[in-house]
Coordinates of C-alpha atoms in Angstrom, one line a residue:
X1 CA 0.0 0.0 0.1
X2 CA 1.3 3.5 -0.9
X3 CA 1.3 6.1 1.8
X4 CA 2.6 9.6 2.1
X5 CA 4.5 10.7 5.0
X6 CA 3.8 14.3 5.9
X7 CA 7.2 15.6 6.8
X8 CA 10.2 17.0 5.5
X9 CA 12.0 16.2 8.8
X10 CA 14.6 13.7 7.7
X11 CA 15.0 12.3 11.2
X12 CA 11.4 11.5 11.3
X13 CA 11.2 10.1 8.0
X14 CA 13.8 7.7 8.7
X15 CA 12.3 6.5 11.7
X16 CA 8.9 6.0 10.2
X17 CA 10.0 4.4 7.0
X18 CA 12.1 1.8 9.1
X19 CA 9.1 1.0 11.2
X20 CA 6.5 1.0 8.3
X21 CA 8.4 -0.7 5.3
X22 CA 8.8 -4.0 6.8
X23 CA 5.0 -4.1 7.4
X24 CA 4.1 -3.8 3.5
X25 CA 3.9 0.1 3.1
X26 CA 5.4 1.7 0.3
X27 CA 6.4 4.8 1.8
X28 CA 6.8 8.3 -0.1
X29 CA 7.8 11.5 1.6
X30 CA 5.9 14.5 1.1
X31 CA 8.6 16.2 -0.7
X32 CA 7.9 14.0 -3.7
X33 CA 4.7 15.8 -4.4
X34 CA 5.0 19.5 -2.9
X35 CA 7.6 21.7 -1.2
X36 CA 5.2 23.8 0.5
X37 CA 5.1 23.7 4.2
X38 CA 1.9 23.5 6.2
X39 CA 1.4 26.5 9.0
X40 CA 1.4 24.6 12.1
X41 CA -1.0 27.0 14.0
X42 CA -3.0 24.4 16.0
X43 CA -3.4 24.5 19.7
X44 CA -2.2 20.9 20.3
X45 CA 0.0 18.2 18.9
X46 CA -3.2 16.5 17.4
X47 CA -4.6 19.6 15.6
X48 CA -1.1 20.1 14.0
X49 CA -0.8 16.6 13.0
X50 CA -4.3 16.7 11.4
X51 CA -3.3 19.8 9.4
X52 CA -0.3 18.1 8.1
X53 CA -2.0 14.9 7.1
X54 CA -4.8 16.5 5.2
X55 CA -2.5 18.7 3.2
X56 CA -0.3 15.8 2.4
X57 CA -3.2 13.6 1.3
X58 CA -4.4 16.5 -0.6
X59 CA -1.3 17.3 -2.5
X60 CA -0.6 13.4 -3.2
X61 CA -4.1 11.8 -3.7
X62 CA -2.8 9.2 -1.2
X63 CA -3.6 8.0 2.1
X64 CA -1.2 10.0 4.4
X65 CA 0.5 9.5 7.9
X66 CA 1.6 12.8 9.8
X67 CA 2.9 13.1 13.2
X68 CA 3.5 16.2 15.6
X69 CA 5.8 15.7 18.3
X70 CA 7.8 17.7 20.8
X71 CA 9.2 17.7 24.4
X72 CA 7.5 19.0 27.5
X73 CA 9.6 19.9 30.4
X74 CA 7.7 20.2 33.8
X75 CA 10.1 22.8 35.2
X76 CA 9.3 24.9 32.2
X77 CA 5.4 24.4 32.6
X78 CA 5.5 22.1 29.7
X79 CA 7.6 24.0 27.3
X80 CA 8.5 24.0 24.5
X81 CA 5.8 21.6 23.8
X82 CA 4.1 22.3 20.4
X83 CA 6.9 25.0 19.8
X84 CA 9.7 22.3 20.1
X85 CA 10.8 22.7 16.5
X86 CA 11.0 26.3 16.5
X87 CA 11.8 27.0 20.2
X88 CA 14.8 29.0 19.5
X89 CA 13.2 30.7 16.2
X90 CA 11.5 30.0 12.9
X91 CA 15.1 29.1 11.1
X92 CA 16.4 27.5 14.3
X93 CA 18.3 23.9 13.9
X94 CA 18.4 21.2 16.5
X95 CA 21.4 22.5 18.3
X96 CA 20.0 25.7 18.6
X97 CA 16.8 24.7 20.1
X98 CA 18.6 22.2 22.4
X99 CA 21.1 25.1 23.6
X100 CA 18.2 27.2 24.3
X101 CA 16.5 24.4 26.4
X102 CA 19.8 23.6 28.3
X103 CA 20.1 27.6 29.1
X104 CA 16.4 27.5 30.4
X105 CA 17.4 24.9 32.7
X106 CA 20.8 25.7 33.9
X107 CA 19.5 26.6 37.3
X108 CA 17.1 23.8 37.7
X109 CA 18.0 21.0 40.3
X110 CA 18.6 17.4 39.0
X111 CA 15.7 16.1 40.7
X112 CA 13.4 18.5 39.0
X113 CA 14.5 18.0 35.5
X114 CA 11.7 15.5 34.5
X115 CA 10.3 15.7 30.7
X116 CA 8.7 13.7 28.3
X117 CA 8.5 13.5 24.6
X118 CA 4.9 13.6 23.2
X119 CA 3.7 12.3 19.8
X120 CA 0.2 12.5 18.0
X121 CA 0.2 10.4 15.0
X122 CA -2.8 10.6 12.5
X123 CA -3.8 8.5 9.5
X124 CA -6.2 9.9 6.9
X125 CA -7.5 7.9 4.0
X126 CA -8.1 11.3 1.8
X127 CA -7.9 14.9 2.6
X128 CA -11.7 14.9 3.6
X129 CA -11.6 11.9 5.9
X130 CA -14.2 12.5 8.6
X131 CA -12.9 9.5 10.7
X132 CA -9.2 10.1 11.1
X133 CA -7.2 7.5 13.0
X134 CA -5.6 9.5 15.8
X135 CA -3.2 7.8 18.2
X136 CA -1.1 9.5 21.2
X137 CA 2.0 8.4 23.2
X138 CA 4.6 9.7 25.4
X139 CA 8.1 8.7 26.6
X140 CA 9.5 9.8 30.1
X141 CA 12.7 10.7 30.9
X142 CA 14.6 13.9 32.2
X143 CA 17.0 16.7 30.7
X144 CA 20.7 16.3 31.2
X145 CA 23.3 19.1 31.7
X146 CA 25.3 18.4 28.8
X147 CA 24.6 16.7 25.4
X148 CA 25.7 12.9 24.8
X149 CA 25.6 10.7 21.8
X150 CA 25.3 11.0 18.0
X151 CA 22.2 9.2 17.2
X152 CA 18.7 10.4 16.9
X153 CA 17.7 14.1 16.4
X154 CA 16.1 16.9 18.0
X155 CA 16.6 17.1 22.0
X156 CA 17.7 13.2 21.9
X157 CA 21.3 14.0 23.2
X158 CA 19.8 15.8 26.3
X159 CA 16.9 13.4 26.9
X160 CA 18.1 11.0 29.6
X161 CA 16.5 7.4 29.8
X162 CA 16.9 6.1 33.4
X163 CA 16.1 2.5 32.5
X164 CA 18.8 2.4 29.7
X165 CA 21.3 4.7 31.6
X166 CA 21.8 6.9 28.8
X167 CA 20.2 9.6 26.4
X168 CA 18.0 8.7 23.6
X169 CA 20.9 9.7 21.2
X170 CA 23.1 6.9 22.8
X171 CA 20.6 3.9 22.2
X172 CA 20.6 2.1 19.0
X173 CA 17.9 3.2 16.3
X174 CA 16.2 -0.1 16.6
X175 CA 15.5 0.1 20.4
X176 CA 14.6 3.9 20.1
X177 CA 11.9 2.9 17.6
X178 CA 10.5 0.5 20.0
X179 CA 10.6 2.6 23.3
X180 CA 10.3 6.1 21.7
X181 CA 6.9 8.2 21.7
X182 CA 6.8 7.9 18.0
X183 CA 7.3 4.1 17.9
X184 CA 4.5 3.3 20.6
X185 CA 2.2 5.7 18.5
X186 CA 2.7 4.0 15.5
X187 CA 2.3 0.6 17.2
X188 CA -1.2 1.8 18.4
X189 CA -2.1 3.2 14.9
X190 CA -1.1 -0.2 13.1
X191 CA -3.2 -2.0 15.5
X192 CA -6.2 0.5 15.0
X193 CA -5.8 0.0 11.2
X194 CA -5.7 -3.9 11.4
X195 CA -8.7 -4.0 13.5
X196 CA -10.5 -1.7 10.8
X197 CA -9.5 -4.0 8.0
X198 CA -10.9 -7.0 9.9
X199 CA -14.1 -5.5 10.3

């Protein structure tokens, strides 16, 4: 089944392709159909994911999957949240965002550095789909004081995983795909789609 991924984020594309391709999906990036970016002006991860999925389905004529995700830090009242990708500004890169977060956290004690990644994953059959499949998941951890690891992307080098004893940037891609907020949301999504096909 051909499906378009509504993202131009290379890290997200890699992760979702790795999880979807073994299941028989022919995964196409949105960039094959348009370079236009959707204005993510929703007030939640779900709202933004829906905007992106509908746009990708419209420009491609295919079913689409979109995710919106980010990191929420308790000491910052949930920031950066839905603004995670643009935390340090509209043109900011991963390191800019990461460094801004570390700066905002510099006086926060170790015991109060809890955080979580959140993901909303949306599947639409077409741009007007009135019953989109929506799955959400989170991944708990805490914010380190210095980056560690070269894997992953985004805030992974400062997202500490207590059960693994390392950051998200230090685990293997396979393990990350199994544990992460995106991996958990995709598992829920695939279960939902399987149930729908069985009906």
